[in-house]
PDB file of C-alpha atoms in Angstrom:
ATOM      1  CA  MET A   1      -2.962  13.795 -31.854  1.00  0.00           C
ATOM      2  CA  ARG A   2      -3.313  15.672 -28.550  1.00  0.00           C
ATOM      3  CA  LEU A   3       0.067  15.657 -26.953  1.00  0.00           C
ATOM      4  CA  LYS A   4       1.381  18.325 -24.639  1.00  0.00           C
ATOM      5  CA  ASN A   5       5.125  17.978 -24.486  1.00  0.00           C
ATOM      6  CA  PRO A   6       8.269  17.570 -26.537  1.00  0.00           C
ATOM      7  CA  LEU A   7       8.718  13.844 -25.728  1.00  0.00           C
ATOM      8  CA  CYS A   8       5.247  12.972 -27.015  1.00  0.00           C
ATOM      9  CA  ALA A   9       5.874  15.103 -30.070  1.00  0.00           C
ATOM     10  CA  THR A  10       9.070  13.119 -30.653  1.00  0.00           C
ATOM     11  CA  CYS A  11       7.103   9.860 -30.418  1.00  0.00           C
ATOM     12  CA  ALA A  12       4.679  11.138 -32.976  1.00  0.00           C
ATOM     13  CA  ALA A  13       7.487  12.066 -35.308  1.00  0.00           C
ATOM     14  CA  LEU A  14       9.098   8.619 -34.936  1.00  0.00           C
ATOM     15  CA  VAL A  15       5.781   6.993 -35.836  1.00  0.00           C
ATOM     16  CA  LEU A  16       5.440   9.106 -38.902  1.00  0.00           C
ATOM     17  CA  THR A  17       8.964   8.609 -40.093  1.00  0.00           C
ATOM     18  CA  LEU A  18       9.720   5.015 -39.087  1.00  0.00           C
ATOM     19  CA  GLY A  19       6.364   3.338 -39.006  1.00  0.00           C
ATOM     20  CA  GLY A  20       5.082   4.526 -42.318  1.00  0.00           C
ATOM     21  CA  HIS A  21       3.897   1.272 -43.867  1.00  0.00           C
ATOM     22  CA  ASN A  22       0.485  -0.240 -43.640  1.00  0.00           C
ATOM     23  CA  ALA A  23      -0.783  -3.694 -42.698  1.00  0.00           C
ATOM     24  CA  ALA A  24      -0.855  -4.824 -46.326  1.00  0.00           C
ATOM     25  CA  GLY A  25       2.853  -4.178 -46.649  1.00  0.00           C
ATOM     26  CA  ALA A  26       3.815  -5.547 -43.207  1.00  0.00           C
ATOM     27  CA  ASP A  27       6.632  -8.066 -42.910  1.00  0.00           C
ATOM     28  CA  PRO A  28       5.023 -11.445 -42.140  1.00  0.00           C
ATOM     29  CA  ASN A  29       7.965 -12.334 -39.952  1.00  0.00           C
ATOM     30  CA  VAL A  30       7.353  -9.388 -37.589  1.00  0.00           C
ATOM     31  CA  LEU A  31       4.595  -8.932 -35.029  1.00  0.00           C
ATOM     32  CA  ARG A  32       3.861  -5.250 -34.914  1.00  0.00           C
ATOM     33  CA  ILE A  33       2.796  -3.997 -31.501  1.00  0.00           C
ATOM     34  CA  CYS A  34       1.116  -0.725 -30.667  1.00  0.00           C
ATOM     35  CA  ALA A  35       2.413   0.402 -27.278  1.00  0.00           C
ATOM     36  CA  ASP A  36       3.192   3.296 -24.946  1.00  0.00           C
ATOM     37  CA  PRO A  37       6.958   3.863 -24.494  1.00  0.00           C
ATOM     38  CA  ASN A  38       6.509   5.300 -20.997  1.00  0.00           C
ATOM     39  CA  ASN A  39       3.769   3.355 -19.178  1.00  0.00           C
ATOM     40  CA  LEU A  40       5.281   0.865 -16.682  1.00  0.00           C
ATOM     41  CA  PRO A  41       4.276  -1.585 -15.473  1.00  0.00           C
ATOM     42  CA  PHE A  42       2.606  -2.233 -18.782  1.00  0.00           C
ATOM     43  CA  SER A  43       5.152  -1.156 -21.427  1.00  0.00           C
ATOM     44  CA  ASP A  44       8.201   0.975 -21.975  1.00  0.00           C
ATOM     45  CA  ALA A  45      10.721   1.645 -24.749  1.00  0.00           C
ATOM     46  CA  SER A  46      13.330  -0.533 -23.017  1.00  0.00           C
ATOM     47  CA  GLY A  47      11.074  -3.606 -23.112  1.00  0.00           C
ATOM     48  CA  ASN A  48      10.731  -3.819 -19.332  1.00  0.00           C
ATOM     49  CA  GLY A  49       6.925  -3.917 -19.096  1.00  0.00           C
ATOM     50  CA  LEU A  50       4.514  -6.754 -18.631  1.00  0.00           C
ATOM     51  CA  GLU A  51       3.039  -6.245 -22.048  1.00  0.00           C
ATOM     52  CA  ASN A  52       6.517  -6.102 -23.633  1.00  0.00           C
ATOM     53  CA  LYS A  53       7.254  -9.539 -22.183  1.00  0.00           C
ATOM     54  CA  LEU A  54       3.883 -10.815 -23.234  1.00  0.00           C
ATOM     55  CA  ALA A  55       4.448  -9.550 -26.753  1.00  0.00           C
ATOM     56  CA  GLU A  56       7.790 -11.444 -26.845  1.00  0.00           C
ATOM     57  CA  LEU A  57       6.030 -14.647 -25.725  1.00  0.00           C
ATOM     58  CA  VAL A  58       3.365 -14.288 -28.393  1.00  0.00           C
ATOM     59  CA  ALA A  59       5.818 -13.457 -31.121  1.00  0.00           C
ATOM     60  CA  ARG A  60       7.956 -16.436 -30.222  1.00  0.00           C
ATOM     61  CA  GLU A  61       4.945 -18.720 -30.506  1.00  0.00           C
ATOM     62  CA  MET A  62       4.186 -17.265 -33.922  1.00  0.00           C
ATOM     63  CA  GLY A  63       7.772 -17.573 -35.071  1.00  0.00           C
ATOM     64  CA  ARG A  64       8.096 -13.838 -35.471  1.00  0.00           C
ATOM     65  CA  THR A  65      10.086 -10.987 -34.005  1.00  0.00           C
ATOM     66  CA  VAL A  66       8.577  -7.983 -32.276  1.00  0.00           C
ATOM     67  CA  SER A  67       8.549  -4.400 -33.561  1.00  0.00           C
ATOM     68  CA  TYR A  68       6.835  -1.470 -31.888  1.00  0.00           C
ATOM     69  CA  VAL A  69       4.979   1.591 -32.933  1.00  0.00           C
ATOM     70  CA  TRP A  70       5.237   3.912 -29.876  1.00  0.00           C
ATOM     71  CA  TRP A  71       2.441   6.249 -28.978  1.00  0.00           C
ATOM     72  CA  ALA A  72       1.282   7.696 -25.685  1.00  0.00           C
ATOM     73  CA  GLN A  73      -1.772   5.751 -24.515  1.00  0.00           C
ATOM     74  CA  ARG A  74      -4.216   8.608 -24.270  1.00  0.00           C
ATOM     75  CA  ARG A  75      -6.852  10.025 -26.516  1.00  0.00           C
ATOM     76  CA  GLY A  76      -6.171   9.121 -30.156  1.00  0.00           C
ATOM     77  CA  PHE A  77      -3.963   6.118 -29.339  1.00  0.00           C
ATOM     78  CA  ILE A  78      -6.044   3.482 -31.185  1.00  0.00           C
ATOM     79  CA  ARG A  79      -6.952   5.793 -34.034  1.00  0.00           C
ATOM     80  CA  ASN A  80      -3.385   6.813 -34.715  1.00  0.00           C
ATOM     81  CA  THR A  81      -1.770   3.367 -34.391  1.00  0.00           C
ATOM     82  CA  LEU A  82      -3.921   0.300 -34.866  1.00  0.00           C
ATOM     83  CA  LYS A  83      -6.632   1.844 -36.978  1.00  0.00           C
ATOM     84  CA  ALA A  84      -4.023   3.724 -39.040  1.00  0.00           C
ATOM     85  CA  GLY A  85      -2.496   0.329 -39.970  1.00  0.00           C
ATOM     86  CA  LEU A  86       0.852   1.180 -38.389  1.00  0.00           C
ATOM     87  CA  CYS A  87       0.735  -1.875 -36.076  1.00  0.00           C
ATOM     88  CA  ASP A  88      -1.487  -4.908 -35.494  1.00  0.00           C
ATOM     89  CA  VAL A  89      -1.860  -5.746 -31.806  1.00  0.00           C
ATOM     90  CA  VAL A  90      -2.492  -3.805 -28.574  1.00  0.00           C
ATOM     91  CA  MET A  91      -1.415  -6.143 -25.794  1.00  0.00           C
ATOM     92  CA  GLY A  92      -3.796  -4.937 -23.077  1.00  0.00           C
ATOM     93  CA  VAL A  93      -7.339  -3.626 -23.506  1.00  0.00           C
ATOM     94  CA  PRO A  94     -10.602  -4.231 -21.598  1.00  0.00           C
ATOM     95  CA  THR A  95     -12.469  -7.214 -23.074  1.00  0.00           C
ATOM     96  CA  GLN A  96     -15.257  -6.056 -25.403  1.00  0.00           C
ATOM     97  CA  TYR A  97     -13.517  -2.664 -25.789  1.00  0.00           C
ATOM     98  CA  ASP A  98     -15.496  -1.429 -28.762  1.00  0.00           C
ATOM     99  CA  PRO A  99     -12.846   0.350 -30.924  1.00  0.00           C
ATOM    100  CA  VAL A 100     -11.033  -2.954 -31.470  1.00  0.00           C
ATOM    101  CA  ALA A 101     -11.729  -6.691 -31.780  1.00  0.00           C
ATOM    102  CA  THR A 102     -10.677  -8.311 -28.533  1.00  0.00           C
ATOM    103  CA  THR A 103      -9.313 -11.793 -27.859  1.00  0.00           C
ATOM    104  CA  ARG A 104     -10.376 -14.068 -25.053  1.00  0.00           C
ATOM    105  CA  PRO A 105      -9.294 -12.470 -21.759  1.00  0.00           C
ATOM    106  CA  TYR A 106      -5.923 -13.502 -20.304  1.00  0.00           C
ATOM    107  CA  TYR A 107      -6.506 -12.065 -16.852  1.00  0.00           C
ATOM    108  CA  ARG A 108      -9.026 -10.274 -14.694  1.00  0.00           C
ATOM    109  CA  SER A 109      -8.004  -7.656 -12.144  1.00  0.00           C
ATOM    110  CA  SER A 110      -9.720  -5.073 -10.013  1.00  0.00           C
ATOM    111  CA  TYR A 111      -9.302  -1.755  -8.285  1.00  0.00           C
ATOM    112  CA  VAL A 112      -7.478  -2.016  -4.966  1.00  0.00           C
ATOM    113  CA  PHE A 113      -6.739   0.047  -1.885  1.00  0.00           C
ATOM    114  CA  VAL A 114      -3.052   0.828  -1.303  1.00  0.00           C
ATOM    115  CA  SER A 115      -1.512   2.044   1.937  1.00  0.00           C
ATOM    116  CA  ARG A 116       1.788   1.944   3.745  1.00  0.00           C
ATOM    117  CA  GLU A 117       2.231  -1.179   5.918  1.00  0.00           C
ATOM    118  CA  ASP A 118       3.536   0.893   8.753  1.00  0.00           C
ATOM    119  CA  ARG A 119       0.212   2.833   8.880  1.00  0.00           C
ATOM    120  CA  ASN A 120      -1.649  -0.409   9.475  1.00  0.00           C
ATOM    121  CA  ILE A 121      -4.763   0.795   7.602  1.00  0.00           C
ATOM    122  CA  ASP A 122      -6.900  -2.313   7.055  1.00  0.00           C
ATOM    123  CA  VAL A 123      -9.651  -0.700   5.011  1.00  0.00           C
ATOM    124  CA  ALA A 124     -11.076  -2.900   2.278  1.00  0.00           C
ATOM    125  CA  SER A 125     -14.741  -1.954   2.067  1.00  0.00           C
ATOM    126  CA  LEU A 126     -16.057   1.071   0.221  1.00  0.00           C
ATOM    127  CA  LYS A 127     -18.458   1.454   3.069  1.00  0.00           C
ATOM    128  CA  ASP A 128     -15.844   1.609   5.832  1.00  0.00           C
ATOM    129  CA  PRO A 129     -16.627   4.761   7.903  1.00  0.00           C
ATOM    130  CA  ARG A 130     -12.897   5.517   8.215  1.00  0.00           C
ATOM    131  CA  LEU A 131     -12.953   6.570   4.547  1.00  0.00           C
ATOM    132  CA  ARG A 132     -14.632   9.759   5.661  1.00  0.00           C
ATOM    133  CA  LYS A 133     -11.517  10.880   7.566  1.00  0.00           C
ATOM    134  CA  LEU A 134      -8.581   9.326   5.713  1.00  0.00           C
ATOM    135  CA  LYS A 135      -6.778  11.370   3.089  1.00  0.00           C
ATOM    136  CA  ILE A 136      -7.456   9.404  -0.128  1.00  0.00           C
ATOM    137  CA  GLY A 137      -5.812   9.554  -3.573  1.00  0.00           C
ATOM    138  CA  VAL A 138      -7.742   8.508  -6.703  1.00  0.00           C
ATOM    139  CA  PRO A 139      -6.779   8.285 -10.394  1.00  0.00           C
ATOM    140  CA  LEU A 140      -8.197  10.773 -12.907  1.00  0.00           C
ATOM    141  CA  PHE A 141      -8.402  10.036 -16.610  1.00  0.00           C
ATOM    142  CA  GLY A 142      -8.333  12.233 -19.687  1.00  0.00           C
ATOM    143  CA  ASP A 143      -7.980  15.927 -20.264  1.00  0.00           C
ATOM    144  CA  ASP A 144     -11.317  16.540 -18.559  1.00  0.00           C
ATOM    145  CA  GLY A 145     -10.257  14.802 -15.316  1.00  0.00           C
ATOM    146  CA  MET A 146     -12.770  11.973 -15.545  1.00  0.00           C
ATOM    147  CA  SER A 147     -12.536   9.912 -12.371  1.00  0.00           C
ATOM    148  CA  ALA A 148     -12.286   6.151 -11.796  1.00  0.00           C
ATOM    149  CA  PRO A 149     -15.104   3.973 -10.340  1.00  0.00           C
ATOM    150  CA  PRO A 150     -13.760   4.169  -6.710  1.00  0.00           C
ATOM    151  CA  ALA A 151     -13.902   7.981  -6.844  1.00  0.00           C
ATOM    152  CA  HIS A 152     -17.497   7.865  -8.076  1.00  0.00           C
ATOM    153  CA  ALA A 153     -18.376   5.479  -5.255  1.00  0.00           C
ATOM    154  CA  LEU A 154     -16.827   7.727  -2.706  1.00  0.00           C
ATOM    155  CA  GLY A 155     -18.573  10.720  -4.177  1.00  0.00           C
ATOM    156  CA  ASP A 156     -21.916   8.900  -4.031  1.00  0.00           C
ATOM    157  CA  GLN A 157     -21.445   8.719  -0.278  1.00  0.00           C
ATOM    158  CA  GLY A 158     -20.512  12.352   0.019  1.00  0.00           C
ATOM    159  CA  ILE A 159     -16.855  11.584   0.585  1.00  0.00           C
ATOM    160  CA  VAL A 160     -15.190  14.293  -1.463  1.00  0.00           C
ATOM    161  CA  GLY A 161     -13.389  16.867   0.747  1.00  0.00           C
ATOM    162  CA  ASN A 162     -10.634  14.396   1.729  1.00  0.00           C
ATOM    163  CA  VAL A 163     -10.162  12.979  -1.767  1.00  0.00           C
ATOM    164  CA  ILE A 164      -7.331  14.131  -4.059  1.00  0.00           C
ATOM    165  CA  GLY A 165      -7.173  13.321  -7.749  1.00  0.00           C
ATOM    166  CA  TYR A 166      -3.987  12.262  -9.564  1.00  0.00           C
ATOM    167  CA  SER A 167      -3.935  12.268 -13.361  1.00  0.00           C
ATOM    168  CA  ILE A 168      -2.763   9.001 -14.823  1.00  0.00           C
ATOM    169  CA  TYR A 169      -1.501  11.067 -17.746  1.00  0.00           C
ATOM    170  CA  GLY A 170       0.600  13.235 -15.469  1.00  0.00           C
ATOM    171  CA  ASP A 171       3.697  14.889 -16.830  1.00  0.00           C
ATOM    172  CA  TYR A 172       4.844  12.695 -19.715  1.00  0.00           C
ATOM    173  CA  ARG A 173       8.395  13.962 -19.358  1.00  0.00           C
ATOM    174  CA  ASP A 174       8.607  11.956 -16.115  1.00  0.00           C
ATOM    175  CA  ALA A 175       8.924   8.200 -16.057  1.00  0.00           C
ATOM    176  CA  ALA A 176       5.722   6.210 -15.767  1.00  0.00           C
ATOM    177  CA  PRO A 177       3.280   9.081 -15.061  1.00  0.00           C
ATOM    178  CA  PRO A 178       0.541   6.857 -13.499  1.00  0.00           C
ATOM    179  CA  ALA A 179       2.964   5.984 -10.675  1.00  0.00           C
ATOM    180  CA  ARG A 180       2.531   9.419  -9.065  1.00  0.00           C
ATOM    181  CA  LEU A 181      -0.562   8.155  -7.268  1.00  0.00           C
ATOM    182  CA  ILE A 182       1.326   5.332  -5.579  1.00  0.00           C
ATOM    183  CA  GLU A 183       4.288   7.620  -4.820  1.00  0.00           C
ATOM    184  CA  ALA A 184       1.861   9.881  -2.973  1.00  0.00           C
ATOM    185  CA  VAL A 185       1.118   6.955  -0.671  1.00  0.00           C
ATOM    186  CA  GLU A 186       4.812   6.182  -0.210  1.00  0.00           C
ATOM    187  CA  ARG A 187       5.606   9.784   0.781  1.00  0.00           C
ATOM    188  CA  GLY A 188       2.589  10.035   3.059  1.00  0.00           C
ATOM    189  CA  ASP A 189       0.907  12.730   0.971  1.00  0.00           C
ATOM    190  CA  VAL A 190      -2.175  10.564   1.114  1.00  0.00           C
ATOM    191  CA  GLU A 191      -2.956   7.791   3.623  1.00  0.00           C
ATOM    192  CA  LEU A 192      -4.781   5.589   1.175  1.00  0.00           C
ATOM    193  CA  ALA A 193      -5.052   5.317  -2.614  1.00  0.00           C
ATOM    194  CA  ALA A 194      -7.660   3.562  -4.783  1.00  0.00           C
ATOM    195  CA  ALA A 195      -5.643   2.309  -7.760  1.00  0.00           C
ATOM    196  CA  TRP A 196      -5.930  -0.139 -10.654  1.00  0.00           C
ATOM    197  CA  GLY A 197      -4.606  -3.477  -9.394  1.00  0.00           C
ATOM    198  CA  PRO A 198      -1.758  -4.099 -11.859  1.00  0.00           C
ATOM    199  CA  LEU A 199      -0.306  -0.637 -11.157  1.00  0.00           C
ATOM    200  CA  ALA A 200      -0.525  -1.087  -7.383  1.00  0.00           C
ATOM    201  CA  GLY A 201       0.754  -4.704  -7.363  1.00  0.00           C
ATOM    202  CA  TYR A 202       3.837  -3.821  -9.401  1.00  0.00           C
ATOM    203  CA  ALA A 203       4.523  -0.778  -7.215  1.00  0.00           C
ATOM    204  CA  ALA A 204       4.286  -2.950  -4.082  1.00  0.00           C
ATOM    205  CA  LEU A 205       7.007  -5.259  -5.503  1.00  0.00           C
ATOM    206  CA  ASN A 206       9.379  -2.331  -6.118  1.00  0.00           C
ATOM    207  CA  SER A 207       8.480   0.262  -3.502  1.00  0.00           C
ATOM    208  CA  PRO A 208      11.140   1.587  -1.142  1.00  0.00           C
ATOM    209  CA  VAL A 209       8.582   1.296   1.690  1.00  0.00           C
ATOM    210  CA  PRO A 210       6.404  -1.805   2.267  1.00  0.00           C
ATOM    211  CA  LEU A 211       2.907  -1.322   0.846  1.00  0.00           C
ATOM    212  CA  ARG A 212      -0.368  -3.053   1.601  1.00  0.00           C
ATOM    213  CA  VAL A 213      -2.531  -3.864  -1.376  1.00  0.00           C
ATOM    214  CA  VAL A 214      -6.104  -5.139  -0.830  1.00  0.00           C
ATOM    215  CA  SER A 215      -8.935  -5.647  -3.284  1.00  0.00           C
ATOM    216  CA  ILE A 216     -11.778  -3.201  -2.834  1.00  0.00           C
ATOM    217  CA  GLU A 217     -14.870  -4.924  -1.394  1.00  0.00           C
ATOM    218  CA  ASN A 218     -18.564  -4.192  -1.135  1.00  0.00           C
ATOM    219  CA  THR A 219     -18.648  -2.889  -4.673  1.00  0.00           C
ATOM    220  CA  GLU A 220     -22.026  -4.484  -5.531  1.00  0.00           C
ATOM    221  CA  ASP A 221     -23.973  -1.708  -3.858  1.00  0.00           C
ATOM    222  CA  PHE A 222     -22.549   0.822  -6.340  1.00  0.00           C
ATOM    223  CA  ALA A 223     -23.830  -0.877  -9.536  1.00  0.00           C
ATOM    224  CA  PRO A 224     -23.708  -0.201 -12.384  1.00  0.00           C
ATOM    225  CA  LEU A 225     -20.190   0.938 -11.475  1.00  0.00           C
ATOM    226  CA  GLN A 226     -17.702  -1.842 -12.242  1.00  0.00           C
ATOM    227  CA  PHE A 227     -14.480  -2.322 -10.311  1.00  0.00           C
ATOM    228  CA  SER A 228     -13.126  -5.509 -11.930  1.00  0.00           C
ATOM    229  CA  PHE A 229     -12.298  -5.988 -15.621  1.00  0.00           C
ATOM    230  CA  ASP A 230     -11.281  -8.751 -17.960  1.00  0.00           C
ATOM    231  CA  ILE A 231      -8.229  -7.815 -20.009  1.00  0.00           C
ATOM    232  CA  SER A 232      -7.637  -9.024 -23.536  1.00  0.00           C
ATOM    233  CA  MET A 233      -5.405  -8.279 -26.519  1.00  0.00           C
ATOM    234  CA  GLY A 234      -6.879  -6.089 -29.253  1.00  0.00           C
ATOM    235  CA  VAL A 235      -6.614  -6.252 -33.032  1.00  0.00           C
ATOM    236  CA  ARG A 236      -8.278  -4.350 -35.855  1.00  0.00           C
ATOM    237  CA  LYS A 237     -11.911  -5.266 -36.455  1.00  0.00           C
ATOM    238  CA  GLY A 238     -12.033  -7.735 -39.268  1.00  0.00           C
ATOM    239  CA  ASP A 239      -8.640  -9.234 -38.549  1.00  0.00           C
ATOM    240  CA  ALA A 240     -10.238 -12.508 -37.544  1.00  0.00           C
ATOM    241  CA  ALA A 241      -7.240 -14.662 -38.432  1.00  0.00           C
ATOM    242  CA  LEU A 242      -4.859 -12.801 -36.158  1.00  0.00           C
ATOM    243  CA  ARG A 243      -7.415 -12.734 -33.319  1.00  0.00           C
ATOM    244  CA  GLN A 244      -7.908 -16.495 -33.604  1.00  0.00           C
ATOM    245  CA  ARG A 245      -4.148 -17.081 -33.547  1.00  0.00           C
ATOM    246  CA  LEU A 246      -3.856 -14.970 -30.399  1.00  0.00           C
ATOM    247  CA  ASP A 247      -6.794 -16.783 -28.855  1.00  0.00           C
ATOM    248  CA  ASP A 248      -5.011 -20.075 -29.434  1.00  0.00           C
ATOM    249  CA  ILE A 249      -1.786 -18.799 -27.909  1.00  0.00           C
ATOM    250  CA  ILE A 250      -3.564 -17.476 -24.824  1.00  0.00           C
ATOM    251  CA  ALA A 251      -5.320 -20.842 -24.409  1.00  0.00           C
ATOM    252  CA  HIS A 252      -2.165 -22.894 -24.800  1.00  0.00           C
ATOM    253  CA  LYS A 253       0.274 -20.689 -22.909  1.00  0.00           C
ATOM    254  CA  GLY A 254      -1.938 -19.887 -19.954  1.00  0.00           C
ATOM    255  CA  ALA A 255       0.505 -21.196 -17.401  1.00  0.00           C
ATOM    256  CA  GLU A 256       3.353 -19.017 -18.775  1.00  0.00           C
ATOM    257  CA  ILE A 257       1.088 -15.991 -18.903  1.00  0.00           C
ATOM    258  CA  ASP A 258      -0.054 -16.564 -15.348  1.00  0.00           C
ATOM    259  CA  ALA A 259       3.556 -16.808 -14.254  1.00  0.00           C
ATOM    260  CA  LEU A 260       4.342 -13.538 -16.004  1.00  0.00           C
ATOM    261  CA  LEU A 261       1.423 -11.827 -14.352  1.00  0.00           C
ATOM    262  CA  LYS A 262       2.619 -13.098 -10.930  1.00  0.00           C
ATOM    263  CA  ARG A 263       6.131 -11.837 -11.683  1.00  0.00           C
ATOM    264  CA  TYR A 264       4.685  -8.342 -12.148  1.00  0.00           C
ATOM    265  CA  GLY A 265       2.550  -8.550  -8.992  1.00  0.00           C
ATOM    266  CA  VAL A 266      -0.782  -8.351 -10.819  1.00  0.00           C
ATOM    267  CA  PRO A 267      -3.682  -9.033  -8.375  1.00  0.00           C
ATOM    268  CA  ILE A 268      -6.059 -11.501 -10.003  1.00  0.00           C
ATOM    269  CA  ALA A 269      -9.783 -11.013  -9.433  1.00  0.00           C
ATOM    270  CA  SER A 270     -12.254 -13.901  -9.414  1.00  0.00           C
ATOM    271  CA  LYS A 271     -14.503 -14.357 -12.441  1.00  0.00           C
ATOM    272  CA  GLY A 272     -17.529 -13.280 -10.432  1.00  0.00           C
ATOM    273  CA  ALA A 273     -15.958 -10.105  -9.052  1.00  0.00           C
ATOM    274  CA  ARG A 274     -17.733  -7.041 -10.084  1.00  0.00           C
TER     275      ARG A 274
END
């Protein structure tokens, strides 16, 4: 497990000491969730995240209670939790994410542009010429600083000197590390950020300054880059019975799930959005 700080090391220790039973010995009355304890708006150890609430909804439908195996969602997360048999469901993964078996999608979202309302920046298109002059924040993934699709699209147009990367891993000792990108917009460190929709939507609901969130447009010219993604739940490959049960719950509780997504400010992309 590649973790850099004492908090993550503590999480690992808790997994090893408290989560040490496999799927075969799991309590049938408990739905075991693999989750990050410090990743709002998706999940946190206090149960305040969107995926915490969704897990509670699913468990209730199954007549179970929820338990968590906490692990930072970065390299090794699936291998050390779901595949290790320590837990049985990851509540949010891209549909068709290969390391797991995914359910039917329960929402589709996209990358968005985020800015302060008082700056009145109405940029939505990746081809807007103002992008060449605005100071733009973009998310970076992984230890090697891999960038998100909007950063690639900007780079393809030669827009690089005014672009600043913010690691979604950040400093794990701080709360919700991915939020640093949005906070840079709030402080005025950058004028515009290209962010994953659920992160930006949640931030807009809770920000101390009004934020503008708009879906990124004109993405088709940057194929095969993809800016919108279906999101599913993930189980171990071969766990067909659990996946079918989750599929049924998603199908029957769609209205409640939609209401939950709305409560967390998740921007919903159309089915045809790329």
